[in-house]
Short mmCIF file of C-alpha atoms and ligand atoms in Angstrom, two decimals:
data_model
loop_
_atom_site.label_atom_id
_atom_site.label_comp_id
_atom_site.label_asym_id
_atom_site.label_seq_id
_atom_site.Cartn_x
_atom_site.Cartn_y
_atom_site.Cartn_z
CA UNK A 23 125.98 44.16 229.41
CA UNK A 24 129.06 45.29 227.46
CA UNK A 25 129.84 49.03 227.54
CA UNK A 26 130.12 50.96 224.28
CA UNK A 27 133.91 51.06 224.70
CA UNK A 28 133.97 47.25 224.98
CA UNK A 29 131.70 46.89 221.95
CA UNK A 30 134.00 49.11 219.89
CA UNK A 31 137.16 47.40 221.13
CA UNK A 32 136.02 44.31 219.24
CA UNK A 33 135.64 46.34 216.04
CA UNK A 34 139.23 47.32 215.31
CA UNK A 35 142.09 46.61 212.91
CA UNK A 36 145.80 47.40 213.02
CA UNK A 37 146.74 51.04 212.27
CA UNK A 38 148.23 51.87 208.88
CA UNK A 39 152.04 51.77 209.27
CA UNK A 40 152.22 55.37 207.97
CA UNK A 41 150.20 56.57 210.98
CA UNK A 42 152.12 54.99 213.85
CA UNK A 43 155.67 54.93 215.20
CA UNK A 44 157.35 53.08 218.06
CA UNK A 45 158.87 55.83 220.24
CA UNK A 46 160.12 53.78 223.20
CA UNK A 47 159.99 50.20 224.44
CA UNK A 48 156.30 50.33 225.38
CA UNK A 49 155.08 53.55 223.77
CA UNK A 50 153.63 54.25 220.31
CA UNK A 51 152.96 57.62 218.71
CA UNK A 52 149.80 58.01 216.65
CA UNK A 53 149.85 60.49 213.75
CA UNK A 54 146.20 60.34 212.69
CA UNK A 55 145.50 63.78 214.12
CA UNK A 56 147.27 66.89 215.37
CA UNK A 57 147.40 65.61 218.96
CA UNK A 58 150.11 63.11 217.93
CA UNK A 59 149.44 61.16 221.14
CA UNK A 60 152.25 59.16 222.71
CA UNK A 61 150.30 56.09 223.86
CA UNK A 62 151.69 53.74 226.52
CA UNK A 63 150.87 50.03 226.53
CA UNK A 64 147.23 49.47 227.51
CA UNK A 65 146.20 53.14 227.07
CA UNK A 66 143.85 55.04 224.75
CA UNK A 67 144.59 58.16 222.73
CA UNK A 68 142.73 61.43 223.40
CA UNK A 69 140.06 60.38 220.88
CA UNK A 70 139.34 57.22 222.95
CA UNK A 71 138.98 55.08 219.84
CA UNK A 72 142.65 54.29 219.02
CA UNK A 73 144.57 52.30 221.63
CA UNK A 74 147.86 50.49 222.25
CA UNK A 75 147.52 46.83 223.07
CA UNK A 76 150.58 44.61 223.12
CA UNK A 77 152.60 47.12 221.11
CA UNK A 78 150.03 47.34 218.31
CA UNK A 79 147.95 50.46 217.62
CA UNK A 80 144.34 49.31 217.24
CA UNK A 81 142.02 51.56 215.20
CA UNK A 82 138.27 51.59 214.45
CA UNK A 83 137.13 49.18 211.76
CA UNK A 84 134.09 47.41 210.35
CA UNK A 85 131.13 49.54 211.45
CA UNK A 86 129.35 52.85 211.02
CA UNK A 87 127.70 54.98 213.69
CA UNK A 88 125.20 56.12 211.07
CA UNK A 89 124.62 56.79 207.38
CA UNK A 90 122.52 59.45 205.70
CA UNK A 91 121.83 60.71 202.19
CA UNK A 92 122.49 64.44 202.04
CA UNK A 93 122.38 67.00 199.27
CA UNK A 94 126.04 67.91 198.69
CA UNK A 95 125.12 71.50 199.56
CA UNK A 96 124.62 70.37 203.17
CA UNK A 97 128.28 69.31 203.66
CA UNK A 98 128.60 72.14 202.47
CA UNK A 99 130.32 71.89 199.09
CA UNK A 100 129.04 74.60 196.73
CA UNK A 101 131.67 74.16 193.99
CA UNK A 102 131.25 70.42 193.47
CA UNK A 103 128.55 68.86 191.28
CA UNK A 104 125.65 71.06 192.49
CA UNK A 105 122.57 69.01 193.36
CA UNK A 106 124.53 65.74 193.75
CA UNK A 107 123.55 63.18 196.36
CA UNK A 108 126.29 62.80 199.00
CA UNK A 109 126.15 59.41 200.67
CA UNK A 110 127.45 60.19 204.16
CA UNK A 111 128.75 57.85 206.83
CA UNK A 112 130.41 58.30 210.19
CA UNK A 113 132.01 56.17 212.88
CA UNK A 114 132.15 57.15 216.55
CA UNK A 115 134.43 59.46 218.52
CA UNK A 116 136.28 62.75 218.06
CA UNK A 117 139.59 64.31 218.96
CA UNK A 118 137.93 67.59 220.06
CA UNK A 119 135.00 68.15 222.43
CA UNK A 120 133.09 71.20 221.15
CA UNK A 121 130.22 72.07 223.45
CA UNK A 122 128.05 73.17 220.49
CA UNK A 123 128.62 70.07 218.34
CA UNK A 124 125.67 69.31 216.08
CA UNK A 125 126.78 65.66 215.69
CA UNK A 126 127.37 65.01 219.39
CA UNK A 127 125.43 61.71 219.40
CA UNK A 128 128.18 60.16 217.30
CA UNK A 129 131.19 62.41 217.97
CA UNK A 130 130.90 62.35 221.78
CA UNK A 131 129.61 58.77 222.05
CA UNK A 132 132.59 57.73 224.18
CA UNK A 133 132.68 60.79 226.45
CA UNK A 134 129.02 61.51 227.11
CA UNK A 135 126.73 58.87 228.65
CA UNK A 136 123.69 60.58 227.03
CA UNK A 137 125.16 60.07 223.55
CA UNK A 138 123.99 56.56 222.79
CA UNK A 139 124.80 55.53 219.27
CA UNK A 140 125.31 51.78 218.74
CA UNK A 141 127.59 50.72 215.88
CA UNK A 142 126.14 49.04 212.77
CA UNK A 143 128.46 46.33 211.42
CA UNK A 144 129.15 46.69 207.70
CA UNK A 145 131.75 46.46 204.92
CA UNK A 146 133.19 49.00 202.46
CA UNK A 147 131.53 47.04 199.61
CA UNK A 148 128.08 47.24 201.26
CA UNK A 149 128.40 51.00 201.82
CA UNK A 150 129.41 51.73 198.25
CA UNK A 151 126.79 49.36 196.81
CA UNK A 152 124.11 51.27 198.73
CA UNK A 153 125.53 54.65 197.68
CA UNK A 154 125.40 53.62 194.01
CA UNK A 155 121.89 52.11 194.35
CA UNK A 156 120.58 55.43 195.69
CA UNK A 157 122.22 57.49 192.94
CA UNK A 158 125.02 58.95 195.10
CA UNK A 159 127.90 60.71 193.31
CA UNK A 160 130.02 61.38 196.37
CA UNK A 161 130.82 59.24 199.42
CA UNK A 162 131.56 61.37 202.48
CA UNK A 163 133.21 60.55 205.80
CA UNK A 164 131.49 62.84 208.31
CA UNK A 165 129.45 62.95 211.61
CA UNK A 166 132.51 62.00 213.67
CA UNK A 167 136.03 63.29 212.95
CA UNK A 168 137.17 61.35 209.86
CA UNK A 169 140.92 61.86 210.45
CA UNK A 170 140.86 59.59 213.51
CA UNK A 171 139.19 56.82 211.51
CA UNK A 172 141.20 57.32 208.32
CA UNK A 173 142.07 53.64 207.73
CA UNK A 174 138.36 52.77 207.48
CA UNK A 175 137.60 55.80 205.29
CA UNK A 176 140.41 54.89 202.88
CA UNK A 177 139.10 51.29 202.61
CA UNK A 178 135.67 52.66 201.66
CA UNK A 179 137.10 55.30 199.32
CA UNK A 180 139.05 52.68 197.38
CA UNK A 181 135.74 50.94 196.64
CA UNK A 182 134.05 54.26 195.90
CA UNK A 183 136.72 55.27 193.37
CA UNK A 184 136.40 51.88 191.65
CA UNK A 185 132.66 52.58 191.32
CA UNK A 186 133.34 56.02 189.76
CA UNK A 187 132.32 58.07 192.80
CA UNK A 188 134.00 61.13 194.30
CA UNK A 189 135.19 60.95 197.93
CA UNK A 190 135.19 63.58 200.67
CA UNK A 191 136.16 64.41 204.26
CA UNK A 192 134.10 66.76 206.40
CA UNK A 193 136.63 67.46 209.12
CA UNK A 194 137.83 69.74 211.89
CA UNK A 195 141.18 69.93 210.06
CA UNK A 196 143.28 68.90 213.07
CA UNK A 197 145.63 66.93 210.82
CA UNK A 198 149.29 66.01 210.46
CA UNK A 199 151.41 65.89 207.34
CA UNK A 200 151.54 62.11 207.68
CA UNK A 201 147.77 61.60 207.75
CA UNK A 202 147.25 64.00 204.84
CA UNK A 203 149.86 62.15 202.78
CA UNK A 204 148.17 58.86 203.70
CA UNK A 205 144.67 59.94 202.56
CA UNK A 206 145.80 62.11 199.65
CA UNK A 207 145.55 59.45 196.90
CA UNK A 208 141.96 58.63 197.93
CA UNK A 209 140.30 61.93 198.88
CA UNK A 210 138.94 64.31 196.23
CA UNK A 211 137.21 66.91 198.40
CA UNK A 212 137.87 68.27 201.87
CA UNK A 213 135.83 70.56 204.06
CA UNK A 214 137.58 72.12 207.04
CA UNK A 215 135.63 73.57 209.91
CA UNK A 216 137.74 76.61 210.82
CA UNK A 217 136.07 77.27 214.16
CA UNK A 218 138.00 80.34 215.25
CA UNK A 219 141.21 82.26 214.64
CA UNK A 220 142.13 82.42 218.30
CA UNK A 221 144.32 79.71 219.82
CA UNK A 222 142.65 80.26 223.23
CA UNK A 223 139.27 79.33 221.73
CA UNK A 224 140.72 76.21 220.14
CA UNK A 225 142.18 75.15 223.49
CA UNK A 226 138.69 75.44 225.02
CA UNK A 227 137.53 72.94 222.38
CA UNK A 228 140.45 70.60 223.08
CA UNK A 229 142.73 71.55 220.16
CA UNK A 230 145.22 74.13 218.88
CA UNK A 231 144.94 76.60 216.00
CA UNK A 232 148.30 75.90 214.34
CA UNK A 233 147.66 72.30 213.14
CA UNK A 234 144.40 73.42 211.54
CA UNK A 235 146.08 76.27 209.65
CA UNK A 236 148.82 73.87 208.52
CA UNK A 237 146.17 71.42 207.27
CA UNK A 238 144.48 74.16 205.23
CA UNK A 239 147.78 75.21 203.65
CA UNK A 240 148.74 71.58 202.93
CA UNK A 241 145.39 70.61 201.39
CA UNK A 242 145.54 73.59 199.06
CA UNK A 243 149.10 72.74 198.04
CA UNK A 244 148.13 69.10 197.43
CA UNK A 245 145.36 70.14 195.03
CA UNK A 246 142.55 68.48 197.03
CA UNK A 247 139.38 70.55 196.50
CA UNK A 248 138.91 72.57 199.66
CA UNK A 249 136.01 74.54 201.12
CA UNK A 250 136.01 76.16 204.56
CA UNK A 251 133.17 76.65 207.02
CA UNK A 252 133.00 78.89 210.05
CA UNK A 253 130.00 78.54 212.33
CA UNK A 254 129.53 82.12 213.57
CA UNK A 255 128.78 81.95 217.31
CA UNK A 256 127.84 85.32 218.84
CA UNK A 257 130.34 86.26 221.54
CA UNK A 258 132.64 83.30 220.79
CA UNK A 259 134.17 83.93 217.36
CA UNK A 260 132.00 86.69 215.89
CA UNK A 261 134.22 89.72 216.62
CA UNK A 262 135.18 91.77 213.54
CA UNK A 263 138.84 91.52 214.47
CA UNK A 264 138.78 87.72 214.54
CA UNK A 265 136.84 87.47 211.26
CA UNK A 266 139.26 89.96 209.74
CA UNK A 267 142.27 87.76 210.63
CA UNK A 268 140.56 84.53 209.67
CA UNK A 269 139.50 85.69 206.22
CA UNK A 270 142.86 87.41 205.54
CA UNK A 271 144.56 84.09 206.24
CA UNK A 272 142.26 82.24 203.83
CA UNK A 273 142.66 84.84 201.10
CA UNK A 274 146.42 84.57 201.48
CA UNK A 275 146.28 80.79 200.97
CA UNK A 276 144.00 81.37 197.96
CA UNK A 277 141.21 83.88 197.20
CA UNK A 278 139.48 81.05 195.31
CA UNK A 279 138.76 78.95 198.41
CA UNK A 280 135.01 79.12 199.06
CA UNK A 281 134.27 80.32 202.60
CA UNK A 282 130.91 79.50 204.19
CA UNK A 283 129.94 81.52 207.23
CA UNK A 284 126.99 79.78 208.83
CA UNK A 285 124.45 80.53 211.54
CA UNK A 286 124.69 78.99 215.02
CA UNK A 287 121.62 77.68 216.78
CA UNK A 288 121.62 76.59 220.40
CA UNK A 289 122.75 72.99 220.61
CA UNK A 290 124.25 70.34 222.89
CA UNK A 291 125.88 72.09 225.88
CA UNK A 292 126.26 75.54 224.36
CA UNK A 293 122.92 77.20 225.01
CA UNK A 294 124.10 80.59 226.31
CA UNK A 295 124.92 82.54 223.13
CA UNK A 296 122.03 83.93 221.14
CA UNK A 297 121.32 82.42 217.73
CA UNK A 298 123.18 84.10 214.86
CA UNK A 299 121.08 86.67 212.97
CA UNK A 300 121.14 87.29 209.19
CA UNK A 301 122.77 90.71 209.82
CA UNK A 302 125.67 89.08 211.67
CA UNK A 303 126.27 86.67 208.78
CA UNK A 304 126.13 89.44 206.18
CA UNK A 305 128.58 91.57 208.18
CA UNK A 306 131.07 88.68 208.47
CA UNK A 307 130.63 87.87 204.77
CA UNK A 308 131.37 91.50 203.83
CA UNK A 309 134.63 91.35 205.80
CA UNK A 310 135.60 88.19 203.90
CA UNK A 311 134.79 89.80 200.55
CA UNK A 312 136.72 92.96 201.47
CA UNK A 313 139.73 90.79 202.26
CA UNK A 314 139.67 89.39 198.75
CA UNK A 315 137.75 86.10 199.04
CA UNK A 316 135.90 85.62 195.75
CA UNK A 317 133.34 83.05 196.87
CA UNK A 318 131.69 83.83 200.21
CA UNK A 319 128.46 82.12 201.25
CA UNK A 320 126.13 82.62 204.21
CA UNK A 321 124.48 79.42 205.40
CA UNK A 322 121.72 77.99 207.63
CA UNK A 323 119.28 80.87 207.08
CA UNK A 324 117.74 80.19 203.63
CA UNK A 325 116.15 83.14 201.91
CA UNK A 326 117.34 85.61 204.58
CA UNK A 327 120.86 86.51 203.41
CA UNK A 328 120.24 88.16 200.04
CA UNK A 329 122.71 87.15 197.39
CA UNK A 330 124.96 85.16 199.71
CA UNK A 331 123.49 81.74 198.89
CA UNK A 332 124.31 82.01 195.18
CA UNK A 333 127.47 81.60 193.13
CA UNK A 334 128.14 84.62 190.94
CA UNK A 335 130.98 85.19 188.52
CA UNK A 336 133.62 87.22 190.42
CA UNK A 337 134.45 89.04 187.17
CA UNK A 338 131.12 90.08 185.58
CA UNK A 339 128.70 89.14 188.42
CA UNK A 340 126.56 86.91 186.19
CA UNK A 341 124.45 84.40 188.13
CA UNK A 342 126.07 80.95 187.88
CA UNK A 343 124.31 78.79 190.47
CA UNK A 344 121.16 80.01 192.17
CA UNK A 345 120.21 78.35 195.49
CA UNK A 346 117.60 78.40 198.20
CA UNK A 347 119.06 76.51 201.15
CA UNK A 348 120.16 73.17 199.68
CA UNK A 349 117.88 73.50 196.66
CA UNK A 350 119.38 74.37 193.26
CA UNK A 351 117.06 76.85 191.56
CA UNK A 352 119.09 77.39 188.41
CA UNK A 353 122.48 76.40 186.96
CA UNK A 354 124.31 78.31 184.22
CA UNK A 355 127.96 77.17 184.13
CA UNK A 356 129.34 75.99 180.81
CA UNK A 357 130.29 72.32 180.32
CA UNK A 358 133.92 73.14 181.18
CA UNK A 359 133.08 75.15 184.32
CA UNK A 360 133.28 78.69 182.90
CA UNK A 361 131.05 81.73 183.22
CA UNK A 362 128.76 81.75 180.15
CA UNK A 363 128.85 85.57 179.97
CA UNK A 364 132.57 86.42 180.22
CA UNK A 365 134.28 82.98 180.07
CA UNK A 366 136.02 83.32 183.45
CA UNK A 367 137.07 79.88 184.77
CA UNK A 368 135.26 79.12 188.02
CA UNK A 369 137.29 76.89 190.37
CA UNK A 370 135.64 73.67 191.55
CA UNK A 371 134.82 70.11 190.50
CA UNK A 372 131.97 70.75 188.10
CA UNK A 373 130.24 68.18 185.92
CA UNK A 374 129.61 68.75 182.20
CA UNK A 375 126.03 69.72 183.05
CA UNK A 376 123.56 70.00 185.92
CA UNK A 377 122.26 66.47 186.52
CA UNK A 378 119.14 67.41 188.44
CA UNK A 379 118.75 66.99 192.17
CA UNK A 380 117.74 63.77 193.91
CA UNK A 381 116.97 65.52 197.19
CA UNK A 382 117.18 68.97 198.76
CA UNK A 383 116.64 67.52 202.26
CA UNK A 384 118.56 64.77 204.07
CA UNK A 385 116.99 61.31 204.29
CA UNK A 386 117.92 57.99 205.85
CA UNK A 387 118.60 55.05 203.58
CA UNK A 388 117.65 51.54 204.73
CA UNK A 389 120.41 50.96 207.30
CA UNK A 390 119.59 47.24 207.36
CA UNK A 391 121.05 46.84 203.88
CA UNK A 392 124.45 47.81 205.26
CA UNK A 393 124.59 45.08 207.88
CA UNK A 394 126.76 42.08 207.38
CA UNK A 395 124.36 39.22 208.02
S1 SF4 B 416 143.74 60.04 216.39
FE1 SF4 B 416 144.58 61.81 217.46
S2 SF4 B 416 143.66 61.70 219.49
FE2 SF4 B 416 143.41 59.68 218.59
S3 SF4 B 416 145.20 58.54 219.27
FE3 SF4 B 416 145.70 59.40 217.27
S4 SF4 B 416 146.74 61.33 217.72
FE4 SF4 B 416 145.65 60.71 219.60
#
């Protein structure tokens, strides 16, 4: 029986020329993520899904590891079309190896023998057709690290744009200037998981802090809508000092970037730390607010974090979007995205009105429809 690596090897295309460079007679450099791997003939990159064969960089193509319909609040984007259905897809593999990953079945499929996740063959047209049929407004590359499968995401996003949908990355942010320039024309929204503000912690996860900070700065400069998430893990990244530095950095890039601080629950191989409590989230959120961030949200503990699930006007404190978990309880922004009480402009990608909510809980669409038969 073929191994998963062999199965995926048959599902590849040539890398985009922007994301690869010949650096010596038999060595290519890949620029799809911050590792910038020099890859000798016959070898794989760190992500294990991009490889050099015969002087060509082969990259994942033509399948998904899974699809799911999510409320956009789950991504989480809180300043984009509240209540919208986000049609989410992922491939397999990741450039980091976080021991607490909540998507390990797809992200660690090539590293962990317990992570069995067979690919489903499909096309960009089939994915977008299904997203439209289900009422999706946004197509999201998520579940594995989208940067390492950017060629496939861009092919899908071109179809999505033509169908009038928004497009998004949910990413660890370990990017390069080249990959961001490559995706820029096709990506509307970007969520970065800022996991820590300590380079030592990032090295434990298989990365470095600097490329992630550079990605955040670059995305903001490029005008791609950006929201940041930090999963607060007690004893790993929850120290006041670290949260202080992390939120000061974000506020310096822009106080208008929404920051979501979310609760950890024991998962995958990280089962030692205790689960995050509401008090811990509130304390971290207060540090972010003190450092000037105007939109701070506490996630994963619905109904237990006071006002920190809602969007309020930073000027007059009027309620703008009221939430319980992923559910939109009320919506008060004006048609042009202003506060109805004091007319402050609220940054985001708002629609002219609240369109209702298709779902407040994730659900699986019929995956069979995506298959190429
Ligand atoms: S995507 Fe990243 S990890 Fe994979 S080959 Fe390219 S640079 Fe290396």
